[in-house]
Short mmCIF file of C-alpha atoms in Angstrom, two decimals:
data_model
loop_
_atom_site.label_atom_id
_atom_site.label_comp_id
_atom_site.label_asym_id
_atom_site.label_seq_id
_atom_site.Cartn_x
_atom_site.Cartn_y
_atom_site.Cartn_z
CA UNK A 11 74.54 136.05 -104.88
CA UNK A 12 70.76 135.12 -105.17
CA UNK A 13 69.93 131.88 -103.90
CA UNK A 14 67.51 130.61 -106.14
CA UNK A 15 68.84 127.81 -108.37
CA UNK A 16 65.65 128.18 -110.43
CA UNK A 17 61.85 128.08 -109.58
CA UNK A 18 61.09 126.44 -106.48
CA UNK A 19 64.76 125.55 -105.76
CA UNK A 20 67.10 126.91 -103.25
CA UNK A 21 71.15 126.66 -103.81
CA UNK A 22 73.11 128.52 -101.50
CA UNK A 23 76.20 128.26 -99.77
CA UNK A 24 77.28 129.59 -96.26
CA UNK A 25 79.97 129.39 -93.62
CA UNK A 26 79.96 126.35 -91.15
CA UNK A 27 81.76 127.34 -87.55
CA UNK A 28 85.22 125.17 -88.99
CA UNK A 29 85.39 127.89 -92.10
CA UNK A 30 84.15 125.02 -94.57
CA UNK A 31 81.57 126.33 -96.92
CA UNK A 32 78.29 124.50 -96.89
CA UNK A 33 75.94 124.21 -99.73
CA UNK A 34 72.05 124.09 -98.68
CA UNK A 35 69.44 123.29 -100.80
CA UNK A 36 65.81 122.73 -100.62
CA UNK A 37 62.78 123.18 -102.81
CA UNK A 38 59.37 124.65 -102.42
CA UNK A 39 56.34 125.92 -104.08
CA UNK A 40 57.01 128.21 -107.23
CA UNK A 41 54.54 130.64 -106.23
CA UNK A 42 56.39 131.75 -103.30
CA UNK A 43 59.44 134.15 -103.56
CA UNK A 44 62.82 134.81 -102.01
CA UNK A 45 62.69 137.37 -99.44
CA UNK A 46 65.27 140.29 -99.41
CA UNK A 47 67.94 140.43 -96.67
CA UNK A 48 69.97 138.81 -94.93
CA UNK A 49 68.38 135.68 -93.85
CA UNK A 50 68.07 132.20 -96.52
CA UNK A 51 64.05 132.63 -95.78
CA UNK A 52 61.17 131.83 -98.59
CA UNK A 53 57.83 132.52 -98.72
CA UNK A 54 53.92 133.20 -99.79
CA UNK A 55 53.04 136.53 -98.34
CA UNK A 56 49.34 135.65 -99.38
CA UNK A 57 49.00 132.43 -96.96
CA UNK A 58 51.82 133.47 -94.52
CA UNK A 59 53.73 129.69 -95.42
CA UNK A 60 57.37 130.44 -95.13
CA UNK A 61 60.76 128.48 -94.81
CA UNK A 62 63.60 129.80 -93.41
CA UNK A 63 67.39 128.65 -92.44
CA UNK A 64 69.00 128.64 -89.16
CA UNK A 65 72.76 128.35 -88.52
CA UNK A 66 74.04 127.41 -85.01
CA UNK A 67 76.99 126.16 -83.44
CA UNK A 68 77.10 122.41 -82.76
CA UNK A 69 77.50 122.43 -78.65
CA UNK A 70 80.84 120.64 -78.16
CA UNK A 71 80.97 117.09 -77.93
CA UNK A 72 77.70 116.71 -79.55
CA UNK A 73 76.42 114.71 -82.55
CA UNK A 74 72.94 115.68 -83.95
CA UNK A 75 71.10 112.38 -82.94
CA UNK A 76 72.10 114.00 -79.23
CA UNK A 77 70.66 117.38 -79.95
CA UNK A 78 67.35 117.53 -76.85
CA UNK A 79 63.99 118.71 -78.16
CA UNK A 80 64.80 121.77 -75.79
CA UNK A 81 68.33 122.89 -78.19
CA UNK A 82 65.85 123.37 -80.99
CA UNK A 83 62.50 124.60 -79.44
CA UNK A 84 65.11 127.57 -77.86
CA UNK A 85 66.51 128.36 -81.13
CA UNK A 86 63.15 128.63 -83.03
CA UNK A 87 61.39 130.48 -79.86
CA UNK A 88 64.69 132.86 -78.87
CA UNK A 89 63.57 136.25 -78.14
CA UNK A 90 65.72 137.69 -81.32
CA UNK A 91 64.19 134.97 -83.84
CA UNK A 92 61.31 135.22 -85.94
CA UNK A 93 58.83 133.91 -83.48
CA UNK A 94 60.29 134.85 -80.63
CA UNK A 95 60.32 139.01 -81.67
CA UNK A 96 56.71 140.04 -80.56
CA UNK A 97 56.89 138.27 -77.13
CA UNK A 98 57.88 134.72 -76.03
CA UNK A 99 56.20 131.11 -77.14
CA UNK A 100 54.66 129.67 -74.41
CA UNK A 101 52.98 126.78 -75.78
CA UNK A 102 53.95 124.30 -78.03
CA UNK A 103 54.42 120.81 -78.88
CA UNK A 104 57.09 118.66 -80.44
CA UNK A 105 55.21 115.68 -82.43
CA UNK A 106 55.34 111.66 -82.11
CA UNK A 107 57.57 111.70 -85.55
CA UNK A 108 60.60 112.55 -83.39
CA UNK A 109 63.28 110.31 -85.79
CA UNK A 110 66.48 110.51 -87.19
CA UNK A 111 66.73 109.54 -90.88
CA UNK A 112 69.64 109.13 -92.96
CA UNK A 113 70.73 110.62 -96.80
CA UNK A 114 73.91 110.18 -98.62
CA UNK A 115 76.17 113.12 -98.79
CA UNK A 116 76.27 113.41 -102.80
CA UNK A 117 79.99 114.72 -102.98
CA UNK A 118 81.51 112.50 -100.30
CA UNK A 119 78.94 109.06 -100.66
CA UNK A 120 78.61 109.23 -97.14
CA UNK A 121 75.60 108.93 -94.90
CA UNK A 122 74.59 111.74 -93.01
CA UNK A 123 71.67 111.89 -90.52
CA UNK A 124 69.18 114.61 -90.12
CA UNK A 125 66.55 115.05 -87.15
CA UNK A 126 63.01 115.66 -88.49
CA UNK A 127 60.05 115.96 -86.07
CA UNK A 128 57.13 118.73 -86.60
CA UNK A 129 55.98 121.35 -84.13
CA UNK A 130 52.64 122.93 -83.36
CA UNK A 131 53.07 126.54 -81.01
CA UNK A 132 50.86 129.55 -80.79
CA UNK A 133 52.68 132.80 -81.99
CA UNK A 134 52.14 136.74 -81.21
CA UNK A 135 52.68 138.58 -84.44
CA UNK A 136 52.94 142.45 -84.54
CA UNK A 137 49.66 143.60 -84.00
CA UNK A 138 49.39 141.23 -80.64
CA UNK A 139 47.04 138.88 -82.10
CA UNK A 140 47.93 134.86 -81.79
CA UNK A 141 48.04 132.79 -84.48
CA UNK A 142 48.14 128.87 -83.98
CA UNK A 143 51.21 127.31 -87.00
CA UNK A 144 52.21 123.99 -87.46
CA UNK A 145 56.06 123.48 -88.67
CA UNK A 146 58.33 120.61 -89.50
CA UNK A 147 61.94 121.01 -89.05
CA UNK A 148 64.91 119.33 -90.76
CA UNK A 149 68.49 119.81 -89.09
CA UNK A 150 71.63 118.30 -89.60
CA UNK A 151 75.06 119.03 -88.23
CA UNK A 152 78.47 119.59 -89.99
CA UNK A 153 81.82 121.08 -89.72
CA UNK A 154 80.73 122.64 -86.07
CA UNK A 155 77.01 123.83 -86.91
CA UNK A 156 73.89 122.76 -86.88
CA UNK A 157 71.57 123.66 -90.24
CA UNK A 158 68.03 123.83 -89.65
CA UNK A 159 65.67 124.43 -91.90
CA UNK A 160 62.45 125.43 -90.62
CA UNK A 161 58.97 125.57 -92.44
CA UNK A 162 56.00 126.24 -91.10
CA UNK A 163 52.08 127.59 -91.77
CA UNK A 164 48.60 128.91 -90.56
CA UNK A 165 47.74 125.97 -88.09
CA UNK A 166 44.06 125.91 -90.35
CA UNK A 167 46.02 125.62 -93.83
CA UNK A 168 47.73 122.93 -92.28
CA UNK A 169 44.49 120.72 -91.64
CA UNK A 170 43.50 121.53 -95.01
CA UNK A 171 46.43 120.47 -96.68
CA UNK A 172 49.33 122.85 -96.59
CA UNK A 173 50.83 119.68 -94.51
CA UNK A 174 51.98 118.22 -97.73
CA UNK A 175 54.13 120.65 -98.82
CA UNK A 176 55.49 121.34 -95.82
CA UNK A 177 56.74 117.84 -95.69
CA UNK A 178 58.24 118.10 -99.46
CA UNK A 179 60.22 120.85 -97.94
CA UNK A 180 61.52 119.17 -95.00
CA UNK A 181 62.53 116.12 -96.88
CA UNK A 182 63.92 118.42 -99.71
CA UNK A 183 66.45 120.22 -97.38
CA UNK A 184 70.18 118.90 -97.51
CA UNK A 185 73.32 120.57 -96.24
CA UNK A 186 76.56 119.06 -97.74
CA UNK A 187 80.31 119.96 -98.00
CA UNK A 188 81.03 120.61 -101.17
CA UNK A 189 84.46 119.00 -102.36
CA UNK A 190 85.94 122.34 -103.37
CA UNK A 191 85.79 123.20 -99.57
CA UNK A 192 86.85 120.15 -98.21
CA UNK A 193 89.73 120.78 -100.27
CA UNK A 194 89.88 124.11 -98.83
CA UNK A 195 89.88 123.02 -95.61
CA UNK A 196 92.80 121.12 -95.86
CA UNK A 197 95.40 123.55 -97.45
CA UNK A 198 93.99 125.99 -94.62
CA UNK A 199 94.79 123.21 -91.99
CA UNK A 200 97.92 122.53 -93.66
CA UNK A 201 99.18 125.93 -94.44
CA UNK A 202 98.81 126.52 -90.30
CA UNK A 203 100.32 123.69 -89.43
CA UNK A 204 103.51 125.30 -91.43
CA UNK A 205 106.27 123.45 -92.98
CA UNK A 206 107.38 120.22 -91.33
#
Protein backbone atom coordinates (compact mmCIF):
# COMPACT_ATOMS: atom_id res chain seq x y z
CA UNK A 1 0.00 0.00 0.00
CA UNK A 2 1.24 3.70 -0.06
CA UNK A 3 3.35 4.60 2.68
CA UNK A 4 2.40 7.90 3.52
CA UNK A 5 0.46 8.13 6.80
CA UNK A 6 -0.39 11.72 5.85
CA UNK A 7 1.73 14.83 4.85
CA UNK A 8 5.17 14.65 5.87
CA UNK A 9 4.73 11.24 7.60
CA UNK A 10 5.93 7.90 6.63
CA UNK A 11 4.06 4.51 7.99
CA UNK A 12 5.12 1.49 6.46
CA UNK A 13 5.68 -1.92 7.33
CA UNK A 14 8.25 -4.51 5.93
CA UNK A 15 9.78 -7.91 6.53
CA UNK A 16 12.66 -8.25 9.15
CA UNK A 17 15.13 -11.46 8.27
CA UNK A 18 13.04 -13.58 11.42
CA UNK A 19 9.59 -13.08 9.21
CA UNK A 20 8.33 -10.43 11.92
CA UNK A 21 6.82 -7.47 10.26
CA UNK A 22 8.36 -4.16 11.15
CA UNK A 23 6.64 -0.88 11.13
CA UNK A 24 8.98 2.23 10.11
CA UNK A 25 8.10 5.56 10.43
CA UNK A 26 9.64 8.88 10.00
CA UNK A 27 8.60 12.36 9.03
CA UNK A 28 9.85 14.99 6.67
CA UNK A 29 9.12 18.10 4.85
CA UNK A 30 5.53 18.25 3.19
CA UNK A 31 6.82 19.61 0.10
CA UNK A 32 8.63 16.59 -0.81
CA UNK A 33 6.84 13.46 -2.28
CA UNK A 34 6.95 9.68 -2.20
CA UNK A 35 8.83 8.30 -4.98
CA UNK A 36 7.37 5.38 -7.12
CA UNK A 37 8.92 1.88 -6.85
CA UNK A 38 10.14 -0.29 -4.97
CA UNK A 39 12.31 1.36 -2.51
CA UNK A 40 10.68 3.36 1.04
CA UNK A 41 12.67 6.61 -0.50
CA UNK A 42 11.27 10.45 -0.17
CA UNK A 43 12.16 13.37 -1.69
CA UNK A 44 12.41 17.16 -3.25
CA UNK A 45 13.37 16.73 -6.83
CA UNK A 46 13.87 20.64 -6.84
CA UNK A 47 16.86 20.65 -4.12
CA UNK A 48 17.91 16.96 -4.65
CA UNK A 49 17.19 16.35 -0.43
CA UNK A 50 16.04 12.81 -0.22
CA UNK A 51 15.55 10.03 2.51
CA UNK A 52 15.57 6.66 1.82
CA UNK A 53 15.38 3.10 3.81
CA UNK A 54 17.82 0.39 3.87
CA UNK A 55 17.16 -3.18 5.06
CA UNK A 56 20.12 -5.50 5.89
CA UNK A 57 20.78 -8.52 7.68
CA UNK A 58 22.13 -8.12 11.23
CA UNK A 59 25.75 -10.08 10.86
CA UNK A 60 25.40 -12.91 13.38
CA UNK A 61 26.29 -12.42 16.80
CA UNK A 62 26.02 -8.77 16.49
CA UNK A 63 24.12 -6.05 18.42
CA UNK A 64 23.86 -2.57 16.73
CA UNK A 65 26.08 -0.65 19.30
CA UNK A 66 28.80 -3.31 17.59
CA UNK A 67 27.96 -2.41 14.05
CA UNK A 68 31.92 -0.65 12.69
CA UNK A 69 31.65 2.63 10.83
CA UNK A 70 32.92 0.38 7.84
CA UNK A 71 29.26 -2.09 7.96
CA UNK A 72 27.46 1.13 7.17
CA UNK A 73 29.79 3.29 4.94
CA UNK A 74 29.73 -0.26 2.59
CA UNK A 75 26.09 -0.42 2.58
CA UNK A 76 25.47 3.29 1.65
CA UNK A 77 28.61 3.28 -0.94
CA UNK A 78 27.88 -0.55 -2.47
CA UNK A 79 28.25 -0.50 -6.10
CA UNK A 80 24.30 -1.49 -6.55
CA UNK A 81 23.08 1.40 -4.07
CA UNK A 82 22.11 4.75 -4.81
CA UNK A 83 25.48 6.30 -4.49
CA UNK A 84 27.40 3.69 -5.33
CA UNK A 85 25.58 3.23 -9.19
CA UNK A 86 27.65 5.85 -11.25
CA UNK A 87 31.09 4.72 -9.89
CA UNK A 88 32.47 4.12 -6.36
CA UNK A 89 32.78 6.77 -3.21
CA UNK A 90 36.10 7.40 -2.54
CA UNK A 91 36.01 10.01 -0.06
CA UNK A 92 34.12 10.51 2.83
CA UNK A 93 33.89 11.12 6.39
CA UNK A 94 31.97 9.74 9.33
CA UNK A 95 31.41 12.80 11.92
CA UNK A 96 32.47 13.37 15.77
CA UNK A 97 28.54 12.68 16.70
CA UNK A 98 29.29 8.94 16.44
CA UNK A 99 26.62 7.91 19.56
CA UNK A 100 24.19 5.53 20.37
CA UNK A 101 20.91 6.92 21.77
CA UNK A 102 18.09 5.19 23.16
CA UNK A 103 13.88 5.39 22.46
CA UNK A 104 11.21 3.32 23.92
CA UNK A 105 9.67 0.76 21.71
CA UNK A 106 5.90 2.16 21.92
CA UNK A 107 4.18 -1.38 21.66
CA UNK A 108 6.55 -3.33 23.88
CA UNK A 109 7.82 -0.20 26.54
CA UNK A 110 11.12 -1.29 25.89
CA UNK A 111 14.28 0.62 25.14
CA UNK A 112 15.79 0.23 21.97
CA UNK A 113 19.05 1.87 20.77
CA UNK A 114 19.73 3.41 17.48
CA UNK A 115 23.27 4.54 16.03
CA UNK A 116 23.15 8.13 14.66
CA UNK A 117 26.34 9.80 13.32
CA UNK A 118 26.31 12.08 9.97
CA UNK A 119 28.44 11.63 6.88
CA UNK A 120 29.98 14.02 4.41
CA UNK A 121 31.25 12.01 0.79
CA UNK A 122 31.61 13.31 -2.70
CA UNK A 123 29.21 11.48 -5.20
CA UNK A 124 29.31 10.88 -9.21
CA UNK A 125 25.80 11.27 -10.47
CA UNK A 126 24.83 10.30 -14.09
CA UNK A 127 26.23 12.82 -16.12
CA UNK A 128 29.88 12.23 -14.29
CA UNK A 129 29.84 15.38 -12.49
CA UNK A 130 30.63 15.26 -8.45
CA UNK A 131 28.55 16.63 -6.13
CA UNK A 132 29.77 17.13 -2.40
CA UNK A 133 26.25 15.84 0.24
CA UNK A 134 26.16 15.78 3.74
CA UNK A 135 23.81 12.89 5.37
CA UNK A 136 22.85 11.73 8.81
CA UNK A 137 21.93 8.23 9.33
CA UNK A 138 19.67 6.56 11.90
CA UNK A 139 19.86 2.59 12.19
CA UNK A 140 18.60 0.26 14.52
CA UNK A 141 18.52 -3.50 14.56
CA UNK A 142 15.60 -6.00 15.11
CA UNK A 143 14.39 -9.42 14.53
CA UNK A 144 17.79 -10.16 12.34
CA UNK A 145 18.07 -6.73 10.32
CA UNK A 146 19.40 -3.72 10.53
CA UNK A 147 16.95 -0.51 9.43
CA UNK A 148 18.69 2.41 8.28
CA UNK A 149 17.32 5.29 7.34
CA UNK A 150 19.41 7.50 5.40
CA UNK A 151 18.93 11.30 4.56
CA UNK A 152 21.05 13.32 2.98
CA UNK A 153 21.53 16.85 0.74
CA UNK A 154 23.58 19.25 -1.57
CA UNK A 155 26.74 19.65 0.74
CA UNK A 156 25.96 23.85 0.09
CA UNK A 157 22.15 23.49 1.28
CA UNK A 158 23.52 21.89 4.13
CA UNK A 159 25.68 25.00 5.32
CA UNK A 160 22.77 27.03 4.67
CA UNK A 161 20.45 25.26 6.64
CA UNK A 162 19.03 22.13 5.11
CA UNK A 163 21.06 20.61 8.31
CA UNK A 164 18.01 21.12 10.38
CA UNK A 165 15.77 19.11 8.73
CA UNK A 166 17.90 16.59 8.09
CA UNK A 167 18.30 16.11 11.75
CA UNK A 168 14.28 16.17 12.32
CA UNK A 169 14.42 13.25 10.03
CA UNK A 170 17.00 11.28 11.65
CA UNK A 171 15.55 11.70 15.05
CA UNK A 172 12.01 11.08 13.53
CA UNK A 173 12.90 7.55 12.21
CA UNK A 174 11.75 4.51 14.46
CA UNK A 175 11.48 0.85 13.54
CA UNK A 176 9.29 -1.18 16.00
CA UNK A 177 7.56 -4.64 16.15
CA UNK A 178 4.28 -4.18 16.08
CA UNK A 179 2.32 -6.50 18.65
CA UNK A 180 0.21 -8.11 15.96
CA UNK A 181 3.56 -9.61 14.66
CA UNK A 182 5.06 -10.48 17.70
CA UNK A 183 2.04 -12.41 18.09
CA UNK A 184 2.63 -13.76 14.77
CA UNK A 185 5.80 -14.79 15.46
CA UNK A 186 4.94 -16.94 18.07
CA UNK A 187 2.08 -19.16 16.60
CA UNK A 188 4.67 -19.47 13.57
CA UNK A 189 7.37 -20.65 16.14
CA UNK A 190 4.89 -22.68 17.81
CA UNK A 191 3.05 -24.19 14.96
CA UNK A 192 6.84 -25.58 13.83
CA UNK A 193 7.69 -26.71 16.84
CA UNK A 194 4.42 -29.13 16.36
CA UNK A 195 2.42 -30.65 19.03
CA UNK A 196 4.21 -31.64 22.23
Amino acid sequence: GDPLFKAGQILDTVRATDGRAVDITFAFPSEWSVSKGPNLDVRDVRTSDSAFLLVADLPSGKTIDKLSRDFFTSLVFAPEGKYGAYGGVDGFTVGKDWALVSSKDPSSGMEQQYRQFSLSFDALTYNANTVNRRAKVSATALGGSVFILFTSCLGSRYEKGASRELVSIQQSFQATSTSKAREAVVEAAAAAAGPE
